[in-house]
Amino acid sequence: EYFLLSSGVLSHLSLLEVQARSRKSRLQQPSRVKELKAKVEALRVQRDQLTAEIDTHKMFLLIPSLNITAVCPNPVPPLSLTLSYLSLGGYNVIKTSQGKGLCASLTTAYEGVYLETYNVEIDLKPRLRISRHNVPPFIPLSSLAEQSNMQTDIRSFLDTLSKHLNAFAGRKQQLKLVKELHKSVEVLESNVLCSVLVMLLTLPGEKSTVLCTLNYTDHTRLLPSGVHFEYKALPDAPEWKKNCSLLMETPVHKALMTMKKNETIL
Amino acid sequence: MGESVKTLLQRLVRRIPSEVLKTTLDKWGRLTAQQQRALDLTQPKWTLMENLWAICEENEWTLKRITELEMIYVIENPDQGMWYAYQLLDPEDDAHCVELIQFKELFRYHLRELVRHVSVKVKKHTDEAVWIRIAWGDSFSRPNHLKPTYVVHYLQTPYVFVTSLTSKHRPLLSQALVLSTRYQTLKDANLSGRKLTAIRDLLMRQYQQVFPTKCPSPLAEKNHPALKKEQDGNAANRRRMATEAFGDGTLPQLQTAVYKLETKFKDPTNRTMSDREEPFRCVVKFSSTNLLESLRDCASSGFASTPVTPLLSSISLKGKNYFVVTDNDPGALSQTRRPQN
């Protein structure tokens, strides 16, 4: 479903973009015809995106049969379409070495911001094997390939890998935002995988502190699986129970914003 | 005790260049403002040492304090000495959730179980690297602080980087690391260099790798194979293949690549040599101030043939610079333990 979710969101974004453009022109020249033209354009974009998606699906269907000359995907789609298809953390696959290999480009994104792109080159013959990649070593690439049966289902492997990479990129971005937006919060511990975060939060008033540990044990998720507080004395226990839920359910940089607004932390 | 503190301090002052000494002392933060002002770093080293020793006695600095200073210097200037990469293998189920405090405690505990007298210092750096300084002793002698081993590890990665480790201590370090990271074995990764940052960047893939991004038109390939072959000689293609093999932009600075050949001698004009049964053993060593960039230039200028031979591209691909080449599989490379001093 991850795949479908990205296409739903990206087509929505394109529609919004088109609407904004048409709204602009509407202010100058209110016209029903212009509105309809904009709608047509948006639908064309959506149609082309779906066509590009189908092409990639076709490519995956080719692999078991290794019948490369039989069905050829369309020539490279126009640049704008490729870009829109790549948006919002999806992935793109192209053939390499005269059909003997594949190169998957996995883009990551968080909150509408493009982050890193990772690449995995896979040899198709004699059997499926990852030949080259720039995935960092704390993402367990080979065990993911094994677990998701890469040999028989490349699509499932790439979906899983994309999930891990997007979640990692998202957590890393959240950490970056915490450091940028919340100078009053001291980050005491983090790691390269961004699977643990220990922060020192300052309480208003007596200026005492709370040590807050977030554990992201599920590496495919952007939210922690555990929140732990260490403190000498919490002034308002029910409020902090709420903070606990907040940190479990909202990205950390946003949760901290809310906690500041509620004046439970500085 | 006083003597060894002075010796260590002397060694440090001699080792650290004057320009770097100021920043190191500032980072250390153990001098009072007055002492900092009084210290004239333009003086010759022996005068500096006299002054620092006086401050040391005034502040009652222990060996522990001086080793702190040394550690700061090494962490900030890691590209010296000879670094060797090791790889952790066969993780246990909980290896991926080992966190810092757990690792520190387990490592200290296990090392102390193995070596009666050992001094261990663990420090987390801002780039998530865990630095460990080990001064080794044994059942009869105190830790030797003049020959410490430094270890660098990033949690949740399988790599460990080590400098100044003797073969005597290697199995002890290995055991302590394996137990504290929840893996089963530690093996030589066959990658070494003078710059920690270079071997780290190579293994962590923190350099600009180049991947194929355009879909080559299958029709053109099918109809004009000759054309494609001719274009392979083209400079743009050579450059592309060179960057795909080694990377783009600034590359991790390796100094050497060593190939230990255990292949049969092959030369039809020299029957004496080629008739021999045993492999012709020799070692081929490439040296450069920046080996990967040199190899990339060789490939893109046509000096080395393209596509780049796997023997050379394996350096970047596998993150190794020591290879044993045997006849069994001429394209692939096998590795055995590389001799270390």
Coordinates of C-alpha atoms in Angstrom, one line a residue:
Chain A
E1 CA 0.0 0.0 0.0
Y2 CA 3.0 2.3 0.4
F3 CA 3.3 2.5 -3.3
L4 CA -0.3 3.5 -3.8
L5 CA -0.2 6.0 -1.0
S6 CA 2.7 7.9 -2.6
S7 CA 0.9 8.1 -5.9
G8 CA -2.3 9.3 -4.2
V9 CA -0.5 12.0 -2.4
L10 CA 1.6 13.1 -5.4
S11 CA -1.4 13.3 -7.7
H12 CA -3.1 15.4 -5.0
L13 CA -0.1 17.7 -4.9
S14 CA -0.1 18.1 -8.7
L15 CA -3.8 18.9 -8.6
L16 CA -3.2 21.5 -5.9
E17 CA -0.4 23.0 -7.9
V18 CA -2.6 23.2 -11.0
Q19 CA -5.4 24.7 -9.0
A20 CA -3.1 27.3 -7.5
R21 CA -2.0 28.2 -10.9
S22 CA -5.5 28.4 -12.3
R23 CA -6.6 30.4 -9.2
K24 CA -4.0 32.9 -10.0
S25 CA -5.1 33.4 -13.5
R26 CA -8.7 33.4 -12.4
L27 CA -8.1 36.5 -10.4
Q28 CA -7.1 38.3 -13.6
Q29 CA -9.6 36.7 -15.9
P30 CA -12.5 35.0 -14.3
S31 CA -13.6 32.3 -16.7
R32 CA -15.2 28.9 -16.5
V33 CA -13.3 27.8 -19.6
K34 CA -10.0 28.4 -17.9
E35 CA -11.0 26.4 -14.9
L36 CA -12.0 23.5 -17.0
K37 CA -8.8 23.7 -19.0
A38 CA -6.8 23.5 -15.7
K39 CA -8.8 20.5 -14.7
V40 CA -8.1 18.8 -18.0
E41 CA -4.4 19.5 -17.5
A42 CA -4.4 18.0 -14.0
L43 CA -6.2 14.9 -15.3
R44 CA -3.6 14.6 -18.1
V45 CA -0.8 14.7 -15.5
Q46 CA -2.5 12.1 -13.5
R47 CA -3.0 9.9 -16.5
D48 CA 0.7 10.2 -17.5
Q49 CA 1.8 9.4 -13.9
L50 CA -0.3 6.2 -14.0
T51 CA 1.1 5.3 -17.3
A52 CA 4.7 5.7 -16.0
E53 CA 3.7 3.5 -13.0
I54 CA 2.3 0.8 -15.3
D55 CA 5.6 0.9 -17.3
T56 CA 7.6 0.2 -14.1
H57 CA 5.2 -2.6 -13.2
K58 CA 5.7 -4.1 -16.6
M59 CA 9.4 -4.0 -16.1
F60 CA 9.1 -6.1 -12.9
L61 CA 6.9 -8.6 -14.7
L62 CA 9.8 -9.0 -17.2
I63 CA 12.3 -10.3 -14.8
P64 CA 11.2 -13.9 -14.1
S65 CA 10.9 -14.6 -17.8
L66 CA 14.2 -12.7 -18.6
N67 CA 12.7 -12.2 -22.1
I68 CA 14.2 -8.9 -22.6
T69 CA 13.5 -8.3 -26.3
A70 CA 9.8 -9.3 -26.0
V71 CA 8.3 -6.2 -24.3
C72 CA 10.2 -3.0 -24.2
P73 CA 9.1 -0.2 -21.9
N74 CA 8.3 3.1 -23.6
P75 CA 11.3 5.3 -24.3
V76 CA 12.3 7.5 -21.4
P77 CA 9.3 9.5 -20.3
P78 CA 9.5 13.3 -20.6
L79 CA 11.7 14.8 -17.9
S80 CA 8.8 16.5 -16.0
L81 CA 6.9 13.2 -15.7
T82 CA 10.0 11.4 -14.5
L83 CA 10.4 14.0 -11.8
S84 CA 6.8 13.9 -10.7
Y85 CA 6.9 10.1 -10.6
L86 CA 10.1 10.2 -8.4
S87 CA 8.6 12.6 -5.9
L88 CA 7.6 11.8 -2.4
G89 CA 9.9 9.0 -1.6
G90 CA 9.0 6.5 -4.4
Y91 CA 11.5 4.7 -6.5
N92 CA 12.5 4.4 -10.1
V93 CA 14.0 1.4 -11.9
I94 CA 16.0 1.4 -15.0
K95 CA 17.7 -1.4 -17.0
T96 CA 21.4 -1.6 -17.3
S97 CA 24.2 -3.6 -19.0
Q98 CA 22.0 -4.5 -22.0
G99 CA 19.3 -5.9 -19.8
K100 CA 21.6 -8.0 -17.6
G101 CA 21.0 -5.7 -14.7
L102 CA 18.8 -3.2 -13.0
C103 CA 19.4 0.0 -11.2
A104 CA 16.9 1.1 -8.6
S105 CA 17.0 4.8 -7.4
L106 CA 15.2 5.2 -4.2
T107 CA 14.4 8.8 -3.2
T108 CA 13.6 9.7 0.3
A109 CA 11.4 12.6 1.4
Y110 CA 9.9 13.9 4.6
E111 CA 7.3 16.6 5.1
G112 CA 7.5 17.6 1.5
V113 CA 11.3 18.0 1.6
Y114 CA 13.4 15.8 -0.7
L115 CA 16.2 14.1 1.1
E116 CA 18.9 11.6 0.0
T117 CA 18.6 9.4 -3.0
Y118 CA 19.9 5.9 -2.6
N119 CA 20.8 3.5 -5.4
V120 CA 21.0 -0.2 -5.7
E121 CA 22.4 -2.0 -8.7
I122 CA 21.2 -5.6 -9.1
D123 CA 22.7 -8.2 -11.5
L124 CA 20.0 -10.4 -13.0
K125 CA 22.2 -13.2 -14.3
P126 CA 23.1 -15.9 -13.3
R127 CA 20.9 -15.1 -10.3
L128 CA 19.7 -11.9 -8.6
R129 CA 22.6 -10.4 -6.7
I130 CA 23.2 -6.9 -5.4
S131 CA 26.3 -5.7 -7.1
R132 CA 26.7 -2.0 -6.1
H133 CA 24.9 0.4 -3.9
N134 CA 25.3 3.4 -1.7
V135 CA 23.0 2.4 1.1
P136 CA 24.7 3.1 4.4
P137 CA 25.9 0.1 6.4
F138 CA 23.5 0.5 9.3
I139 CA 20.6 -0.4 7.0
P140 CA 21.0 -4.2 6.8
L141 CA 20.7 -4.6 3.1
S142 CA 21.5 -8.2 2.7
S143 CA 19.2 -9.4 5.4
L144 CA 16.4 -7.3 4.0
A145 CA 17.0 -9.0 0.6
E146 CA 16.8 -12.4 2.2
Q147 CA 13.7 -11.6 4.3
S148 CA 11.7 -10.1 1.5
N149 CA 12.7 -12.9 -1.0
M150 CA 14.5 -10.7 -3.4
Q151 CA 15.3 -13.7 -5.6
T152 CA 11.6 -14.2 -6.4
D153 CA 10.1 -10.8 -5.7
I154 CA 12.2 -7.7 -6.4
R155 CA 9.3 -5.5 -6.0
S156 CA 8.7 -6.6 -2.4
F157 CA 12.4 -6.1 -1.6
L158 CA 12.5 -2.6 -3.0
D159 CA 9.3 -1.7 -1.2
T160 CA 10.8 -2.9 2.1
L161 CA 14.1 -1.1 1.4
S162 CA 12.2 2.0 0.5
K163 CA 10.3 1.8 3.8
H164 CA 13.5 1.5 5.8
L165 CA 15.3 4.3 4.0
N166 CA 12.4 6.7 4.1
A167 CA 11.8 6.0 7.8
F168 CA 15.6 6.5 8.5
A169 CA 15.6 9.7 6.5
G170 CA 12.5 11.0 8.2
R171 CA 13.9 10.2 11.7
K172 CA 17.2 11.9 10.8
Q173 CA 15.3 14.9 9.6
Q174 CA 13.3 15.1 12.8
L175 CA 16.6 15.0 14.8
K176 CA 17.9 17.9 12.6
L177 CA 14.7 19.9 13.2
V178 CA 14.9 19.3 16.9
K179 CA 18.4 20.7 17.0
E180 CA 17.5 23.7 14.8
L181 CA 14.1 24.6 16.2
H182 CA 14.5 23.7 19.9
K183 CA 17.7 25.3 21.2
S184 CA 16.4 24.9 24.8
V185 CA 16.4 21.1 24.4
E186 CA 19.7 19.4 24.7
V187 CA 20.3 16.3 22.7
L188 CA 22.4 14.0 24.8
E189 CA 22.4 10.9 22.7
S190 CA 21.6 9.8 19.2
N191 CA 23.1 7.3 16.8
V192 CA 23.8 6.9 13.1
L193 CA 20.6 5.0 12.5
C194 CA 18.6 7.6 14.5
S195 CA 16.9 4.8 16.4
V196 CA 17.5 6.3 19.8
L197 CA 17.2 9.8 21.0
V198 CA 17.9 11.1 24.5
M199 CA 17.0 14.7 25.3
L200 CA 17.3 16.9 28.3
L201 CA 14.1 19.0 28.7
T202 CA 13.9 22.0 31.0
L203 CA 10.8 22.5 33.1
P204 CA 9.6 26.1 33.5
G205 CA 9.8 27.7 36.9
E206 CA 12.3 25.8 39.1
K207 CA 14.4 25.1 36.0
S208 CA 14.7 21.4 36.9
T209 CA 15.1 18.9 34.1
V210 CA 13.6 15.8 32.7
L211 CA 15.6 13.2 30.8
C212 CA 13.5 12.0 27.9
T213 CA 14.5 8.8 26.0
L214 CA 12.8 7.9 22.7
N215 CA 13.4 4.4 21.4
Y216 CA 12.6 3.7 17.7
T217 CA 12.8 -0.1 17.8
D218 CA 10.8 -0.5 14.6
H219 CA 13.1 0.9 11.9
T220 CA 10.4 1.2 9.4
R221 CA 8.5 3.7 11.5
L222 CA 8.9 7.5 12.0
L223 CA 7.5 7.4 15.5
P224 CA 9.0 5.9 18.6
S225 CA 7.9 2.6 20.1
G226 CA 8.8 3.7 23.6
V227 CA 9.0 6.9 25.5
H228 CA 10.7 7.0 28.9
F229 CA 11.1 9.9 31.3
E230 CA 13.6 10.2 34.1
Y231 CA 13.1 13.0 36.6
K232 CA 13.5 14.0 40.2
A233 CA 9.9 15.3 40.7
L234 CA 7.3 16.0 38.0
P235 CA 5.1 18.9 38.9
D236 CA 2.1 17.8 36.9
A237 CA 1.7 14.0 36.4
P238 CA -1.4 14.0 34.2
E239 CA 0.0 16.6 32.0
W240 CA 3.2 14.5 31.5
K241 CA 1.1 11.5 30.8
K242 CA -0.3 13.5 27.9
N243 CA 3.2 14.4 26.9
C244 CA 4.1 10.8 26.8
S245 CA 1.3 10.1 24.4
L246 CA 2.2 13.2 22.4
L247 CA 5.7 11.9 21.9
M248 CA 4.5 8.5 20.9
E249 CA 2.0 9.8 18.4
T250 CA 3.6 13.0 16.9
P251 CA 7.0 13.5 15.3
V252 CA 9.3 14.7 18.0
H253 CA 10.0 18.2 16.7
K254 CA 6.2 18.9 16.6
A255 CA 5.6 17.3 19.9
L256 CA 8.2 19.5 21.5
M257 CA 6.5 22.5 19.9
T258 CA 3.1 21.5 21.5
M259 CA 4.8 20.9 24.8
K260 CA 6.3 24.4 24.7
K261 CA 2.9 25.9 23.8
N262 CA 1.3 24.0 26.8
E263 CA 4.1 25.4 28.9
T264 CA 5.1 22.1 30.3
I265 CA 8.7 22.7 29.0
L266 CA 10.8 25.7 28.2
Chain B
M1 CA 53.3 8.0 39.4
G2 CA 54.6 11.5 39.1
E3 CA 57.3 10.3 36.6
S4 CA 54.9 8.6 34.3
V5 CA 52.6 11.7 34.2
K6 CA 55.6 13.8 33.3
T7 CA 56.7 11.4 30.6
L8 CA 53.3 11.2 29.0
L9 CA 52.9 15.0 29.1
Q10 CA 56.4 15.3 27.5
R11 CA 55.5 12.9 24.8
L12 CA 52.3 14.8 24.1
V13 CA 53.9 18.2 23.9
R14 CA 56.6 16.9 21.6
R15 CA 54.0 15.2 19.4
I16 CA 51.4 17.9 19.1
P17 CA 52.4 20.7 16.7
S18 CA 52.4 24.1 18.4
E19 CA 49.7 25.5 16.2
V20 CA 47.4 22.7 17.2
L21 CA 48.3 22.7 20.8
K22 CA 46.4 25.8 21.6
T23 CA 43.1 24.5 20.2
T24 CA 43.6 21.2 21.9
L25 CA 44.2 22.8 25.3
D26 CA 41.2 25.0 24.8
K27 CA 39.0 22.1 24.0
W28 CA 40.3 20.2 27.0
G29 CA 39.3 23.2 29.1
R30 CA 41.4 22.2 32.1
L31 CA 43.5 25.4 32.3
T32 CA 42.2 28.4 34.2
A33 CA 41.8 31.6 32.2
Q34 CA 44.9 33.0 34.0
Q35 CA 46.9 29.9 33.1
Q36 CA 45.8 30.1 29.5
R37 CA 46.9 33.7 29.3
A38 CA 50.2 33.0 30.9
L39 CA 51.0 30.2 28.4
D40 CA 53.1 31.5 25.5
L41 CA 52.7 29.0 22.7
T42 CA 55.3 30.7 20.5
Q43 CA 58.0 29.5 22.8
P44 CA 60.2 26.5 22.0
K45 CA 58.7 23.2 23.0
W46 CA 61.0 22.5 25.9
T47 CA 60.1 25.8 27.5
L48 CA 56.4 25.1 26.9
M49 CA 56.9 21.7 28.6
E50 CA 58.5 23.4 31.6
N51 CA 55.5 25.7 31.9
L52 CA 52.9 23.1 31.4
W53 CA 54.6 20.8 33.9
A54 CA 54.5 23.6 36.4
I55 CA 50.7 24.1 35.7
C56 CA 50.3 20.3 35.9
E57 CA 51.8 20.2 39.4
E58 CA 49.8 23.3 40.4
N59 CA 46.5 21.7 39.2
E60 CA 47.5 18.3 40.4
W61 CA 46.7 16.7 37.2
T62 CA 46.7 12.9 37.2
L63 CA 47.6 10.4 34.5
K64 CA 43.9 10.2 33.8
R65 CA 43.7 13.9 33.0
I66 CA 46.7 13.8 30.6
T67 CA 45.2 10.8 28.8
E68 CA 42.1 12.9 28.4
L69 CA 44.2 15.6 26.6
E70 CA 45.8 12.9 24.4
M71 CA 42.4 11.5 23.5
I72 CA 41.1 14.9 22.5
Y73 CA 44.1 15.5 20.3
V74 CA 43.7 12.1 18.6
I75 CA 40.0 12.5 18.0
E76 CA 40.5 16.0 16.5
N77 CA 43.4 14.8 14.4
P78 CA 42.6 11.3 13.4
D79 CA 44.5 11.1 10.1
Q80 CA 47.8 9.9 11.5
G81 CA 49.4 6.6 12.2
M82 CA 48.1 3.5 10.5
W83 CA 44.4 2.6 10.8
Y84 CA 43.0 -0.9 10.1
A85 CA 39.4 -1.7 9.4
Y86 CA 37.7 -4.8 10.9
Q87 CA 34.3 -6.2 10.3
L88 CA 31.8 -7.7 12.8
L89 CA 30.0 -10.8 11.4
D90 CA 26.9 -12.7 12.3
P91 CA 24.9 -10.4 14.5
E92 CA 22.7 -11.8 17.2
D93 CA 19.0 -10.8 17.1
D94 CA 19.5 -7.9 19.4
A95 CA 22.7 -6.5 17.8
H96 CA 20.7 -3.7 16.1
C97 CA 19.5 -2.2 19.3
V98 CA 22.7 -2.1 21.3
E99 CA 22.8 1.4 22.7
L100 CA 25.7 3.5 24.0
I101 CA 25.6 2.9 27.7
Q102 CA 25.1 -0.8 27.3
F103 CA 28.0 -1.0 24.9
K104 CA 30.3 1.0 27.1
E105 CA 29.6 -1.1 30.2
L106 CA 29.8 -4.4 28.4
F107 CA 33.0 -3.5 26.7
R108 CA 34.7 -2.3 29.9
Y109 CA 33.4 -5.4 31.7
H110 CA 34.6 -7.9 29.2
L111 CA 38.0 -6.3 28.6
R112 CA 38.6 -6.2 32.3
E113 CA 37.7 -9.9 32.5
L114 CA 40.3 -10.7 29.9
V115 CA 43.1 -8.4 31.0
R116 CA 43.9 -7.9 34.7
H117 CA 45.4 -4.4 34.3
V118 CA 43.9 -2.3 31.6
S119 CA 42.8 1.3 31.4
V120 CA 39.8 2.0 29.2
K121 CA 38.4 5.3 28.3
V122 CA 35.3 5.6 26.1
K123 CA 34.1 8.8 24.5
K124 CA 31.3 9.6 22.2
H125 CA 32.1 12.1 19.5
T126 CA 29.7 14.5 17.8
D127 CA 29.6 12.5 14.6
E128 CA 28.2 9.5 16.5
A129 CA 31.6 7.7 16.6
V130 CA 32.4 5.9 19.8
W131 CA 36.1 6.3 20.6
I132 CA 38.0 3.9 22.9
R133 CA 41.4 4.4 24.3
I134 CA 43.0 1.3 25.8
A135 CA 46.3 1.2 27.7
W136 CA 47.3 -2.4 28.1
G137 CA 48.9 -4.0 31.1
D138 CA 49.0 -7.6 32.1
S139 CA 48.9 -9.8 35.3
F140 CA 52.2 -8.3 36.5
S141 CA 52.5 -4.8 35.1
R142 CA 50.4 -1.7 35.2
P143 CA 48.8 -0.3 32.0
N144 CA 51.3 1.2 29.6
H145 CA 50.0 4.7 28.7
L146 CA 52.8 5.4 26.3
K147 CA 51.5 2.9 23.7
P148 CA 47.7 3.1 23.8
T149 CA 45.4 1.4 21.2
Y150 CA 42.6 3.6 19.8
V151 CA 39.4 2.0 18.5
V152 CA 36.6 3.7 16.7
H153 CA 33.1 2.2 16.2
Y154 CA 29.8 3.5 15.0
L155 CA 27.0 1.6 16.7
Q156 CA 24.6 -0.3 14.4
T157 CA 27.3 -0.6 11.8
P158 CA 29.5 -3.7 11.4
Y159 CA 32.8 -1.7 11.2
V160 CA 35.5 -1.1 13.7
F161 CA 38.6 0.9 13.0
V162 CA 41.8 0.3 15.0
T163 CA 45.3 1.9 15.4
S164 CA 48.4 0.8 17.3
L165 CA 47.2 -2.7 18.2
T166 CA 49.8 -5.5 18.7
S167 CA 49.1 -9.0 17.6
K168 CA 49.3 -10.1 21.2
H169 CA 46.4 -7.9 22.1
R170 CA 44.3 -8.4 19.0
P171 CA 42.4 -11.5 20.2
L172 CA 41.6 -9.8 23.5
L173 CA 40.2 -6.7 21.8
S174 CA 38.3 -8.9 19.3
Q175 CA 36.6 -10.8 22.1
A176 CA 35.6 -7.8 24.1
L177 CA 34.2 -6.1 20.9
V178 CA 32.2 -9.1 19.8
L179 CA 30.7 -9.6 23.3
S180 CA 29.7 -6.0 23.7
T181 CA 28.3 -5.5 20.2
R182 CA 26.4 -8.8 20.2
Y183 CA 28.0 -10.2 17.1
Q184 CA 29.7 -13.6 16.8
T185 CA 33.1 -12.8 15.2
L186 CA 35.4 -10.0 14.2
K187 CA 37.4 -10.4 11.0
D188 CA 40.0 -8.3 9.2
A189 CA 38.3 -6.2 6.6
N190 CA 41.5 -5.9 4.6
L191 CA 41.4 -2.2 4.4
S192 CA 44.0 0.1 5.8
G193 CA 45.3 3.6 5.4
R194 CA 46.9 6.6 7.1
K195 CA 43.6 8.5 7.2
L196 CA 40.9 7.2 9.4
T197 CA 38.4 9.6 7.7
A198 CA 39.3 8.0 4.3
I199 CA 38.8 4.4 5.2
R200 CA 35.7 5.3 7.2
D201 CA 34.1 7.2 4.3
L202 CA 34.9 4.3 1.9
L203 CA 33.1 1.8 4.1
M204 CA 30.3 4.0 5.2
R205 CA 29.8 5.0 1.6
Q206 CA 30.2 8.7 2.3
Y207 CA 31.5 9.7 -1.0
Q208 CA 29.8 10.5 -4.3
Q209 CA 29.0 7.3 -6.0
V210 CA 27.7 7.4 -9.6
F211 CA 24.9 5.2 -10.8
P212 CA 23.4 4.7 -14.2
T213 CA 20.4 7.0 -14.4
K214 CA 19.4 7.1 -18.1
C215 CA 17.6 4.2 -19.7
P216 CA 19.8 3.1 -22.6
S217 CA 17.7 2.7 -25.7
P218 CA 17.5 -1.1 -26.3
L219 CA 16.7 -0.6 -30.0
A220 CA 19.9 1.2 -30.7
E221 CA 22.0 -1.5 -29.0
K222 CA 20.2 -4.2 -30.9
N223 CA 20.8 -2.7 -34.3
H224 CA 24.2 -1.1 -34.0
P225 CA 26.4 -3.1 -31.7
A226 CA 29.5 -1.9 -33.7
L227 CA 28.5 1.7 -33.1
K228 CA 28.3 1.1 -29.4
K229 CA 31.7 -0.5 -29.3
E230 CA 33.2 2.4 -31.1
Q231 CA 31.6 4.8 -28.7
D232 CA 33.2 3.0 -25.9
G233 CA 36.5 4.4 -26.9
N234 CA 35.0 7.8 -26.6
A235 CA 36.3 10.1 -23.8
A236 CA 32.9 10.8 -22.3
N237 CA 32.3 7.1 -22.0
R238 CA 35.7 6.5 -20.4
R239 CA 35.0 9.3 -17.9
R240 CA 31.5 7.8 -17.2
M241 CA 33.0 4.3 -16.6
A242 CA 35.8 5.7 -14.5
T243 CA 33.4 7.6 -12.2
E244 CA 31.0 4.6 -12.0
A245 CA 33.9 2.4 -10.9
F246 CA 35.4 4.8 -8.4
G247 CA 33.0 7.7 -7.7
D248 CA 32.7 11.4 -8.5
G249 CA 34.3 14.4 -6.9
T250 CA 36.7 14.1 -4.0
L251 CA 37.4 10.5 -3.2
P252 CA 38.5 8.9 0.1
Q253 CA 42.3 9.2 0.3
L254 CA 43.8 5.8 0.2
Q255 CA 47.6 5.5 -0.1
T256 CA 48.1 1.9 -1.2
A257 CA 46.5 -1.2 -2.8
V258 CA 48.3 -4.5 -2.5
Y259 CA 47.6 -7.6 -4.6
K260 CA 49.2 -10.8 -3.5
L261 CA 49.3 -13.0 -6.5
E262 CA 49.2 -16.7 -6.2
T263 CA 48.6 -17.4 -9.9
K264 CA 50.5 -19.4 -12.4
F265 CA 53.0 -17.6 -14.5
K266 CA 51.5 -17.0 -18.0
D267 CA 53.9 -16.1 -20.8
P268 CA 54.0 -18.2 -24.0
T269 CA 57.5 -16.9 -24.8
N270 CA 58.9 -18.0 -21.5
R271 CA 58.5 -21.8 -21.2
T272 CA 60.8 -22.2 -18.2
M273 CA 58.5 -20.1 -16.1
S274 CA 55.1 -21.0 -17.5
D275 CA 56.0 -24.7 -17.2
R276 CA 56.3 -24.6 -13.5
E277 CA 53.6 -26.3 -11.5
E278 CA 53.5 -24.0 -8.6
P279 CA 52.0 -20.5 -8.8
F280 CA 54.4 -17.6 -9.3
R281 CA 54.1 -15.8 -6.0
C282 CA 54.6 -12.1 -6.1
V283 CA 53.1 -9.0 -4.6
V284 CA 52.0 -6.0 -6.6
K285 CA 51.6 -2.7 -4.7
F286 CA 50.1 0.5 -6.0
S287 CA 51.1 3.6 -4.1
S288 CA 49.9 7.1 -4.4
T289 CA 49.0 10.2 -2.3
N290 CA 45.5 9.6 -3.5
L291 CA 45.2 6.2 -5.0
L292 CA 41.5 6.2 -6.0
E293 CA 41.7 9.5 -7.7
S294 CA 44.8 8.4 -9.6
L295 CA 43.1 5.2 -10.7
R296 CA 40.1 7.2 -11.8
D297 CA 42.3 9.5 -13.8
C298 CA 44.1 6.5 -15.4
A299 CA 40.8 5.1 -16.5
S300 CA 39.2 8.3 -17.8
S301 CA 42.4 9.3 -19.7
G302 CA 42.6 5.9 -21.4
F303 CA 45.8 4.9 -19.6
A304 CA 44.0 2.0 -18.0
S305 CA 41.5 0.1 -20.2
T306 CA 37.8 0.6 -19.7
P307 CA 35.5 -0.9 -18.6
V308 CA 37.6 -0.8 -15.4
T309 CA 38.9 -4.3 -14.5
P310 CA 37.3 -5.7 -11.3
L311 CA 40.7 -6.0 -9.8
L312 CA 40.8 -2.2 -9.5
S313 CA 37.1 -1.4 -9.1
S314 CA 36.9 -3.9 -6.2
I315 CA 38.8 -1.4 -4.1
S316 CA 35.8 0.9 -4.0
L317 CA 33.2 -1.7 -4.5
K318 CA 34.3 -4.0 -1.7
G319 CA 36.0 -1.4 0.4
K320 CA 39.3 -3.3 0.6
N321 CA 42.8 -2.6 -0.4
Y322 CA 44.4 -5.9 0.2
F323 CA 43.6 -8.8 -2.2
V324 CA 44.8 -12.3 -2.7
V325 CA 44.4 -13.3 -6.4
T326 CA 44.3 -17.0 -7.2
D327 CA 43.9 -18.9 -10.4
N328 CA 40.7 -20.6 -9.2
D329 CA 38.5 -17.7 -10.1
P330 CA 40.4 -15.1 -12.2
G331 CA 37.6 -12.6 -12.1
A332 CA 36.9 -12.8 -8.4
L333 CA 39.2 -12.1 -5.6
S334 CA 39.7 -14.1 -2.4
Q335 CA 41.0 -12.7 0.8
T336 CA 43.1 -14.2 3.5
R337 CA 44.4 -12.5 6.6
R338 CA 46.8 -9.8 5.7
P339 CA 50.1 -9.7 7.7
Q340 CA 50.2 -7.0 10.2
N341 CA 53.0 -5.8 12.4

